[in-house]
Each structure stands twice: as C-alpha cells, then as structure tokens.
CSV table of C-alpha atoms in Angstrom, one decimal:
chain,number,residue,atom,x,y,z
A,1169,MET,CA,-73.1,-0.8,43.6
A,1170,GLU,CA,-74.7,1.9,45.8
A,1171,LYS,CA,-77.7,3.5,46.7
A,1172,THR,CA,-78.4,6.6,44.2
A,1173,ASN,CA,-82.2,6.9,44.2
A,1174,GLN,CA,-83.5,10.3,45.0
A,1175,VAL,CA,-83.2,10.3,48.7
A,1176,HIS,CA,-85.7,12.8,51.0
A,1177,ILE,CA,-83.5,14.0,54.0
A,1178,PRO,CA,-85.7,14.4,57.0
A,1179,ARG,CA,-85.1,17.1,59.8
A,1180,VAL,CA,-84.3,16.5,63.2
A,1181,LYS,CA,-83.6,18.0,66.6
A,1182,LEU,CA,-80.3,19.3,67.6
A,1183,GLY,CA,-80.4,19.0,71.2
A,1184,ASN,CA,-83.5,20.1,73.0
A,1185,GLN,CA,-82.6,23.8,72.7
A,1186,GLY,CA,-84.8,24.5,69.7
A,1187,LEU,CA,-82.2,23.7,66.8
A,1188,GLU,CA,-83.4,21.5,63.9
A,1189,VAL,CA,-81.2,20.5,61.2
A,1190,SER,CA,-81.0,18.2,58.4
A,1191,ARG,CA,-80.4,14.6,59.4
A,1192,LEU,CA,-77.0,14.6,58.0
A,1193,GLY,CA,-74.8,17.5,57.6
A,1194,PHE,CA,-71.8,18.7,55.6
A,1195,GLY,CA,-68.3,19.1,56.7
A,1196,CYS,CA,-66.6,22.3,54.9
A,1197,GLY,CA,-63.0,21.9,56.1
A,1198,CYS,CA,-62.1,19.9,53.1
A,1199,LEU,CA,-62.9,22.3,50.8
A,1200,THR,CA,-60.2,24.5,51.8
A,1201,GLY,CA,-57.3,21.6,52.0
A,1202,TYR,CA,-56.5,19.6,54.3
A,1203,TYR,CA,-57.0,16.0,53.1
A,1204,ASN,CA,-56.4,16.9,49.6
A,1205,ALA,CA,-55.8,19.8,47.5
A,1206,PRO,CA,-58.0,23.0,48.0
A,1207,LEU,CA,-60.6,23.8,45.7
A,1208,SER,CA,-61.4,27.3,44.5
A,1209,HIS,CA,-63.7,29.3,46.2
A,1210,GLU,CA,-66.1,28.9,43.0
A,1211,ASP,CA,-65.8,25.2,42.8
A,1212,GLY,CA,-66.1,25.0,46.8
A,1213,SER,CA,-69.4,27.2,46.7
A,1214,LEU,CA,-71.0,24.8,43.6
A,1215,ILE,CA,-70.5,21.7,46.1
A,1216,ILE,CA,-72.0,23.6,49.3
A,1217,LYS,CA,-74.9,24.6,47.0
A,1218,GLU,CA,-75.2,21.1,45.4
A,1219,ALA,CA,-75.5,19.5,49.0
A,1220,PHE,CA,-78.4,22.2,49.8
A,1221,ASN,CA,-80.5,21.5,46.7
A,1222,LYS,CA,-80.4,17.7,47.8
A,1223,GLY,CA,-81.8,18.7,51.2
A,1224,ILE,CA,-78.5,19.4,53.2
A,1225,THR,CA,-79.3,22.7,55.3
A,1226,PHE,CA,-76.4,22.1,57.9
A,1227,PHE,CA,-72.8,23.4,57.3
A,1228,ASP,CA,-70.0,23.1,59.5
A,1229,THR,CA,-67.1,25.3,59.2
A,1230,ALA,CA,-64.5,26.9,61.6
A,1231,ASP,CA,-62.0,29.6,61.9
A,1232,ILE,CA,-59.1,27.4,61.7
A,1233,TYR,CA,-59.9,25.5,58.3
A,1234,GLY,CA,-57.9,26.6,55.3
A,1235,HIS,CA,-54.9,29.1,54.7
A,1236,ASN,CA,-56.0,32.4,56.4
A,1237,HIS,CA,-59.5,31.5,57.6
A,1238,ASP,CA,-60.0,30.7,53.7
A,1239,ASN,CA,-62.8,28.3,54.7
A,1240,GLU,CA,-65.1,30.9,56.3
A,1241,PHE,CA,-64.9,33.1,53.3
A,1242,MET,CA,-65.7,30.2,50.8
A,1243,VAL,CA,-68.8,29.4,52.8
A,1244,GLY,CA,-69.5,32.9,53.1
A,1245,LYS,CA,-69.9,33.7,49.6
A,1246,ALA,CA,-71.5,30.3,49.2
A,1247,LEU,CA,-74.5,31.1,51.5
A,1248,LYS,CA,-74.9,34.7,49.8
A,1249,GLU,CA,-76.6,32.1,47.1
A,1250,LEU,CA,-78.6,30.5,49.2
A,1251,PRO,CA,-81.6,31.3,51.6
A,1252,ARG,CA,-80.0,31.9,54.9
A,1253,GLU,CA,-83.0,31.3,57.1
A,1254,LYS,CA,-83.4,27.6,55.9
A,1255,VAL,CA,-79.5,27.0,56.4
A,1256,GLN,CA,-77.9,26.0,59.7
A,1257,LEU,CA,-74.2,27.4,60.0
A,1258,ALA,CA,-72.0,26.2,62.6
A,1259,THR,CA,-68.3,27.6,63.2
A,1260,LYS,CA,-65.9,27.2,65.6
A,1261,PHE,CA,-63.2,29.1,67.5
A,1262,GLY,CA,-60.4,28.4,69.9
A,1263,ILE,CA,-57.5,26.6,67.9
A,1264,PHE,CA,-54.8,28.7,66.7
A,1265,ILE,CA,-51.3,28.9,64.9
A,1266,SER,CA,-48.5,30.9,64.6
A,1267,ASP,CA,-45.0,31.1,63.9
A,1268,GLU,CA,-43.9,30.6,67.6
A,1269,ILE,CA,-47.0,27.8,68.3
A,1270,PRO,CA,-47.7,25.3,65.6
A,1271,PHE,CA,-51.1,24.4,67.7
A,1272,GLY,CA,-52.6,26.0,70.6
A,1273,VAL,CA,-55.9,26.3,72.0
A,1274,LYS,CA,-57.5,29.6,73.8
A,1275,GLY,CA,-60.6,30.2,75.7
A,1276,THR,CA,-60.6,33.3,77.3
A,1277,PRO,CA,-63.5,35.4,77.3
A,1278,GLU,CA,-61.6,38.6,75.2
A,1279,TYR,CA,-60.7,36.1,72.9
A,1280,VAL,CA,-63.9,34.4,72.3
A,1281,ARG,CA,-65.7,37.6,71.5
A,1282,GLU,CA,-62.7,38.5,69.1
A,1283,CYS,CA,-63.2,35.2,67.0
A,1284,CYS,CA,-67.0,35.5,67.0
A,1285,GLU,CA,-66.8,39.4,65.8
A,1286,ALA,CA,-63.8,37.9,63.2
A,1287,SER,CA,-66.1,35.0,62.1
A,1288,LEU,CA,-69.3,37.0,61.5
A,1289,LYS,CA,-67.6,39.5,59.0
A,1290,ARG,CA,-65.8,36.4,57.4
A,1291,LEU,CA,-68.6,35.0,57.0
A,1292,ASP,CA,-70.6,38.0,56.2
A,1293,VAL,CA,-73.2,37.2,58.2
A,1294,ASN,CA,-75.5,38.8,61.3
A,1295,TYR,CA,-75.7,35.5,63.5
A,1296,ILE,CA,-74.1,32.2,63.4
A,1297,ASP,CA,-76.6,29.4,64.4
A,1298,LEU,CA,-74.1,27.1,66.2
A,1299,TYR,CA,-71.0,28.4,67.4
A,1300,TYR,CA,-68.5,25.7,69.5
A,1301,GLN,CA,-65.1,26.2,71.2
A,1302,HIS,CA,-63.3,24.1,68.8
A,1303,ARG,CA,-60.8,22.4,71.7
A,1304,VAL,CA,-61.1,22.9,75.4
A,1305,ASP,CA,-58.6,25.4,77.1
A,1306,THR,CA,-57.3,23.8,80.1
A,1307,THR,CA,-56.0,26.9,81.2
A,1308,VAL,CA,-59.0,28.7,81.6
A,1309,PRO,CA,-62.2,27.4,83.6
A,1310,ILE,CA,-64.8,26.5,81.3
A,1311,GLU,CA,-67.5,28.8,83.2
A,1312,ASP,CA,-65.5,31.8,81.9
A,1313,THR,CA,-65.4,30.6,78.0
A,1314,VAL,CA,-68.9,29.7,78.4
A,1315,GLY,CA,-70.2,33.1,80.3
A,1316,GLU,CA,-69.0,34.9,77.6
A,1317,LEU,CA,-70.7,32.3,74.6
A,1318,LYS,CA,-73.6,33.4,76.9
A,1319,LYS,CA,-73.5,36.8,76.2
A,1320,LEU,CA,-73.0,36.5,72.3
A,1321,VAL,CA,-76.3,34.5,72.8
A,1322,GLU,CA,-78.2,37.5,74.5
A,1323,GLU,CA,-76.7,39.8,71.9
A,1324,GLY,CA,-78.0,37.6,69.1
A,1325,LYS,CA,-74.7,37.0,67.6
A,1326,ILE,CA,-75.1,33.1,67.6
A,1327,LYS,CA,-78.1,31.4,68.5
A,1328,TYR,CA,-76.9,28.0,70.3
A,1329,ILE,CA,-73.8,27.1,72.0
A,1330,GLY,CA,-71.8,24.0,71.1
A,1331,LEU,CA,-68.4,22.0,72.5
A,1332,SER,CA,-66.3,19.9,70.9
A,1333,GLU,CA,-64.0,17.2,72.2
A,1334,ALA,CA,-64.9,18.1,76.0
A,1335,ASN,CA,-64.8,15.4,78.9
A,1336,ALA,CA,-67.8,15.0,81.2
A,1337,ASP,CA,-67.0,16.9,83.5
A,1338,THR,CA,-66.4,20.1,81.4
A,1339,ILE,CA,-70.1,19.4,79.5
A,1340,LYS,CA,-71.7,19.2,83.0
A,1341,ARG,CA,-70.2,22.4,84.3
A,1342,ALA,CA,-70.5,24.1,80.9
A,1343,HIS,CA,-74.2,23.2,80.7
A,1344,ALA,CA,-74.7,24.7,84.2
A,1345,VAL,CA,-73.5,28.0,82.8
A,1346,HIS,CA,-76.0,28.1,79.6
A,1347,PRO,CA,-77.8,24.6,77.7
A,1348,ILE,CA,-75.1,23.2,75.2
A,1349,THR,CA,-77.0,22.2,72.5
A,1350,ALA,CA,-74.5,20.1,70.6
A,1351,LEU,CA,-71.5,18.1,71.3
A,1352,GLN,CA,-69.0,17.5,68.0
A,1353,MET,CA,-66.6,14.5,68.6
A,1354,GLU,CA,-65.4,12.3,66.6
A,1355,TYR,CA,-67.6,9.0,65.9
A,1356,SER,CA,-67.6,6.2,63.7
A,1357,LEU,CA,-67.6,2.5,63.1
A,1358,TRP,CA,-63.6,2.6,64.0
A,1359,THR,CA,-63.9,5.3,66.7
A,1360,ARG,CA,-66.4,4.5,69.2
A,1361,GLU,CA,-64.7,5.5,72.8
A,1362,ILE,CA,-67.7,8.1,73.4
A,1363,GLU,CA,-70.0,5.3,73.9
A,1364,GLU,CA,-69.6,4.5,77.1
A,1365,GLU,CA,-69.7,7.6,79.0
A,1366,ILE,CA,-70.3,10.6,77.0
A,1367,VAL,CA,-73.1,9.6,74.9
A,1368,PRO,CA,-75.1,8.7,77.9
A,1369,LEU,CA,-74.3,11.9,79.5
A,1370,CYS,CA,-75.1,14.2,76.3
A,1371,ARG,CA,-78.7,12.3,76.3
A,1372,GLU,CA,-79.2,12.6,79.8
A,1373,LEU,CA,-78.6,16.4,79.6
A,1374,GLY,CA,-80.3,16.4,76.2
A,1375,ILE,CA,-77.7,17.6,74.3
A,1376,GLY,CA,-77.2,16.9,70.2
A,1377,ILE,CA,-73.7,14.7,68.9
A,1378,VAL,CA,-72.6,15.8,66.0
A,1379,ALA,CA,-70.1,13.1,64.3
A,1380,TYR,CA,-67.1,14.3,62.6
A,1381,GLY,CA,-64.8,11.8,61.0
A,1382,PRO,CA,-67.9,9.6,60.4
A,1383,LEU,CA,-66.0,7.7,57.7
A,1384,GLY,CA,-62.6,7.0,59.7
A,1385,ARG,CA,-61.1,10.3,57.9
A,1386,GLY,CA,-61.8,8.3,54.9
A,1387,LEU,CA,-60.5,4.8,54.9
A,1388,LEU,CA,-63.9,3.6,55.4
A,1389,ALA,CA,-64.7,5.1,51.8
A,1390,GLY,CA,-61.7,3.6,50.4
A,1391,LYS,CA,-59.2,6.4,50.8
A,1392,ALA,CA,-55.4,5.3,50.7
A,1393,VAL,CA,-56.9,1.6,49.8
A,1394,ALA,CA,-55.9,1.2,46.3
A,1395,GLU,CA,-54.3,4.2,45.7
A,1396,PRO,CA,-51.5,6.5,47.5
A,1397,LEU,CA,-52.8,9.2,49.6
A,1398,PRO,CA,-52.3,12.8,47.5
A,1399,SER,CA,-49.2,14.4,48.8
A,1400,GLU,CA,-51.4,17.4,49.8
A,1401,SER,CA,-52.8,15.4,52.3
A,1402,VAL,CA,-52.2,15.3,56.7
A,1403,LEU,CA,-53.2,11.9,56.5
A,1404,ALA,CA,-49.8,10.6,54.9
A,1405,THR,CA,-48.4,11.4,58.7
A,1406,HIS,CA,-51.5,10.2,60.4
A,1407,PRO,CA,-51.3,7.0,63.0
A,1408,ARG,CA,-54.0,5.3,61.3
A,1409,PHE,CA,-52.5,6.1,57.8
A,1410,SER,CA,-48.8,4.9,58.1
A,1411,GLY,CA,-46.7,1.7,57.5
A,1412,GLU,CA,-48.0,-1.1,59.0
A,1413,ASN,CA,-51.0,0.2,61.0
A,1414,LEU,CA,-52.3,1.2,57.3
A,1415,GLU,CA,-51.9,-2.7,56.1
A,1416,ARG,CA,-53.5,-3.8,59.2
A,1417,ASN,CA,-56.4,-1.1,59.0
A,1418,LYS,CA,-57.2,-1.6,55.3
A,1419,LEU,CA,-58.5,-5.3,56.2
A,1420,PHE,CA,-61.5,-3.4,57.9
A,1421,TYR,CA,-62.3,-1.8,54.4
A,1422,LYS,CA,-62.3,-4.9,53.1
A,1423,THR,CA,-64.6,-6.7,55.6
A,1424,LEU,CA,-66.9,-3.9,55.2
A,1425,GLY,CA,-67.0,-4.5,51.6
A,1426,ASP,CA,-67.7,-7.6,51.8
A,1427,LEU,CA,-70.8,-6.9,54.0
A,1428,ALA,CA,-71.7,-4.0,51.8
A,1429,SER,CA,-72.3,-6.0,48.5
A,1430,LYS,CA,-74.8,-8.2,50.5
A,1431,HIS,CA,-76.4,-4.9,51.0
A,1432,ALA,CA,-76.2,-3.4,47.4
A,1433,CYS,CA,-74.5,-0.1,48.9
A,1434,THR,CA,-71.0,1.1,48.8
A,1435,PRO,CA,-68.7,0.2,52.2
A,1436,SER,CA,-69.1,4.2,53.0
A,1437,GLN,CA,-72.8,4.0,52.9
A,1438,LEU,CA,-73.0,1.0,55.2
A,1439,ALA,CA,-70.7,3.0,57.4
A,1440,LEU,CA,-72.5,6.3,57.5
A,1441,ALA,CA,-76.0,4.0,57.9
A,1442,TRP,CA,-74.6,1.9,60.8
A,1443,LEU,CA,-73.9,5.6,62.5
A,1444,LEU,CA,-76.9,7.1,61.5
A,1445,HIS,CA,-78.5,3.9,63.2
A,1446,GLN,CA,-77.2,4.8,66.5
A,1447,GLY,CA,-79.7,7.4,67.3
A,1448,ASN,CA,-81.4,10.4,65.7
A,1449,ASP,CA,-79.6,12.6,68.3
A,1450,ILE,CA,-76.6,11.8,66.5
A,1451,ILE,CA,-75.8,14.1,63.1
A,1452,PRO,CA,-72.8,13.1,60.7
A,1453,ILE,CA,-71.1,15.7,58.6
A,1454,PRO,CA,-69.0,13.5,56.0
A,1455,ALA,CA,-66.9,15.6,53.9
A,1456,THR,CA,-66.3,15.6,50.5
A,1457,THR,CA,-64.8,17.6,47.6
A,1458,LYS,CA,-67.0,15.5,44.9
A,1459,VAL,CA,-70.6,15.0,44.1
A,1460,ARG,CA,-70.8,11.5,43.4
A,1461,ASN,CA,-69.6,11.1,46.8
A,1462,LEU,CA,-72.3,13.7,48.2
A,1463,GLU,CA,-75.0,11.7,46.3
A,1464,SER,CA,-73.6,8.3,47.6
A,1465,ASN,CA,-73.6,9.9,51.5
A,1466,ILE,CA,-77.0,10.8,51.1
A,1467,GLY,CA,-78.1,7.5,49.9
A,1468,SER,CA,-76.8,5.9,53.0
A,1469,LEU,CA,-80.3,7.4,54.4
A,1470,ALA,CA,-82.0,5.0,52.4
A,1471,LEU,CA,-80.2,1.6,54.0
A,1472,GLU,CA,-82.8,-0.9,55.7
A,1473,VAL,CA,-80.7,-3.2,57.6
A,1474,THR,CA,-82.1,-5.8,60.4
A,1475,ASP,CA,-80.9,-5.4,64.0
A,1476,GLU,CA,-78.6,-8.6,63.6
A,1477,GLU,CA,-77.3,-7.2,60.5
A,1478,TRP,CA,-76.4,-4.1,62.4
A,1479,THR,CA,-74.6,-6.3,64.8
A,1480,GLU,CA,-72.7,-7.5,62.7
A,1481,ILE,CA,-71.4,-4.6,60.9
A,1482,SER,CA,-70.7,-3.2,64.3
A,1483,ASP,CA,-68.4,-6.4,64.5
A,1484,ALA,CA,-66.9,-6.2,61.2
A,1485,VAL,CA,-64.9,-3.3,62.3
A,1486,PRO,CA,-63.9,-4.1,66.0
A,1487,CYS,CA,-62.6,-0.7,67.6
A,1488,TYR,CA,-59.9,-2.4,69.6
A,1489,GLU,CA,-57.8,-3.8,67.2
A,1490,VAL,CA,-57.8,-0.5,65.1
A,1491,ALA,CA,-54.2,0.1,64.7
A,1492,GLY,CA,-52.4,3.5,65.9
A,1493,THR,CA,-54.4,6.5,67.7
A,1494,ARG,CA,-56.9,8.2,66.1
A,1495,ASP,CA,-55.1,11.5,65.6
A,1496,HIS,CA,-51.9,13.4,65.0
A,1497,ASP,CA,-49.8,13.4,68.1
A,1498,ILE,CA,-50.2,17.2,68.4
A,1499,LEU,CA,-54.1,17.1,68.3
A,1500,PHE,CA,-54.3,14.0,70.0
A,1501,LYS,CA,-53.0,15.6,73.4
A,1502,TYR,CA,-55.8,17.9,73.0
A,1503,SER,CA,-58.3,15.3,72.8
A,1504,TRP,CA,-61.7,15.2,75.3
A,1505,LYS,CA,-59.8,12.5,77.4
A,1506,PHE,CA,-57.8,15.1,78.7
A,1507,ALA,CA,-60.2,18.4,78.5
A,1508,ASN,CA,-60.0,19.0,82.1
A,1509,THR,CA,-60.5,22.8,83.0
A,1510,PRO,CA,-59.4,24.8,86.3
A,1511,SER,CA,-62.1,25.2,89.1
A,1512,LYS,CA,-63.9,28.4,89.3
C-alpha cells in the first residue's frame, strides 16, 4: 500500500538568507541518465512540469549531468513552460571530465565565472537561485572560490551560494566570506555520517541541508531488490550494489518493508518520511523518471508516526551495518571527509 491522496506541499526556509523552497525538492539528474537510460527532452520536461503542478518548486541540476551538459538544456526547456518567479532553480559547477582526466574538480575564480556564464546560457535564464560548488577543490583556498561567487551574487547572476560535500572547516571559512545558504550532502536512513558534526554546525550557522540520495540511491525504494539493475546504470559497479554487499543490503529493504506495511505505505515513503522528520531545515531531493514514483514520494509528507515509531524506523537500518562505501572510489576521495583546502 502507499499514500496516494492529494497532499499539500508546504514551503519552508532553506537557510536563513531568505530562500524559500518546497518541502520536497526534485533531483533532475536521473532524467538524462546515470541510474537508468536517459529520457527525451520532451519526456523529461513533462516530469518536471508534473512535479511543479503537484507543488514541487525546487529543482536541482548540475553542469556535469547528462552527456554534453544535457540536463541543464532539458531543465531550461521545461522552465520555459513554467512561471520562472515561482521556481527555485539550483545548479552546480566544479566537476569536470576530459579524455585525460576521468573525474576532476576545479574551483578557481576564473572557472567559477566561466561555469556560471555557461550554465546561464544552457538554462536560458537571467539568474540562478542557488549555485553550488559541486565538490571542493582541495588545491584552491575556499576563500578564493567563494569570493568569486560573492561577486556573482552582487552582479545578480546568482541569488544564493551553496556548497556540496564540504567539511566543517571549509564550511566555516566559506561562510565567513559570504553567507552560505545550503549544503548539499548525501543523507538517508543508510547514510548518516553528517549527523554528528555537519548537521549541528549548519544549524549553528543557519545553513539549510539539501539531502541527495535520500532513498539510498534507490535501494530503499526497491531498486536492485526484485530485478537486476539496468545495463545503463552506474549502480552496477557501486560498492553497495555489488556482490555480497548487495545481498546484505537487501535485508534492510525487507525490514523497512515490514515496518511500512504497519503504516499502510511503501518502504520508500517511510524512508523519505524519516528524513523529513529530521527537521524542516533538511530538504530531500528524490529523483525519478516516473510520475507514479513522483506521486509516491509526495505521499511521504502525509505520514503520521509517533516518536517511538520513528526510533523503530531508525533502528531498522543501522547505518554502521550497511555493506560497502557510499560511493565509487573515484568519487569517494572527493567526499566531505577529505575536503580540506589550503590556507588563504
């Protein structure tokens, strides 16, 4: 069973700089492939417009999503059919791929500006609501990167500044240059490392948290449980979706499913509801290519659970027992735990 009634999606403040977003966001990255085959621009735009019509106004993309920046082009097309002033658009810069470098990170002031100008053109917009540094460049002082972002704010090209996968020291130093509005981090029932240090720091500084991978990259929604992963999916080589790790991790989905049946909802709805329960300053951005899954995700907002039951749900997926690191090795070394930058 699942919650499918019409649900009102409230608006909340993301950080304390003035940005308001829908309580649930939408991750657009999967629309141009990654976990699945890419959709056409027409079909992808239909999903985005459907999300907006159901009350989601916060959309997340990045210049690296899709072949040749295809995701930003798709999102830009969808925005042409929506009231721009009612949409909170987030995109990111900083990750690059070349023939020589399979995965690189760059945060020089010149690159910040170059990427922003390019994203504005691809999205065909006059401004970006929330502009993130996608990964921290450990060769460039964070003050230099954020200093250029500050100039872009002053020029009206971006409204708010965000970071992704940044550690505590980097967050503090960045925030001293210009207030950081949001920190995007992986956060879900099976990935909770940020709870000890990062979440309290963000609350102290008034920084909102945008949770990517809120459904455990799909496993908490049943991906790879009943059927093999699509051949196009990068999850086929993901540490948590490979070999014995996958078999062990499938047990968490079963346990979550048993609990979900008690609440007349799906495991994915329970997992999202748990994340929403962590605080109004935490905004999940689940991704999907299907309207049915979109409706299911929205239904998570309607779940009513007691404090005792929330504890039971937390205990159902003990994160220290999850098998495998939370990302591919090539990406994991750029995660927040290794995100120190040189002193200015």
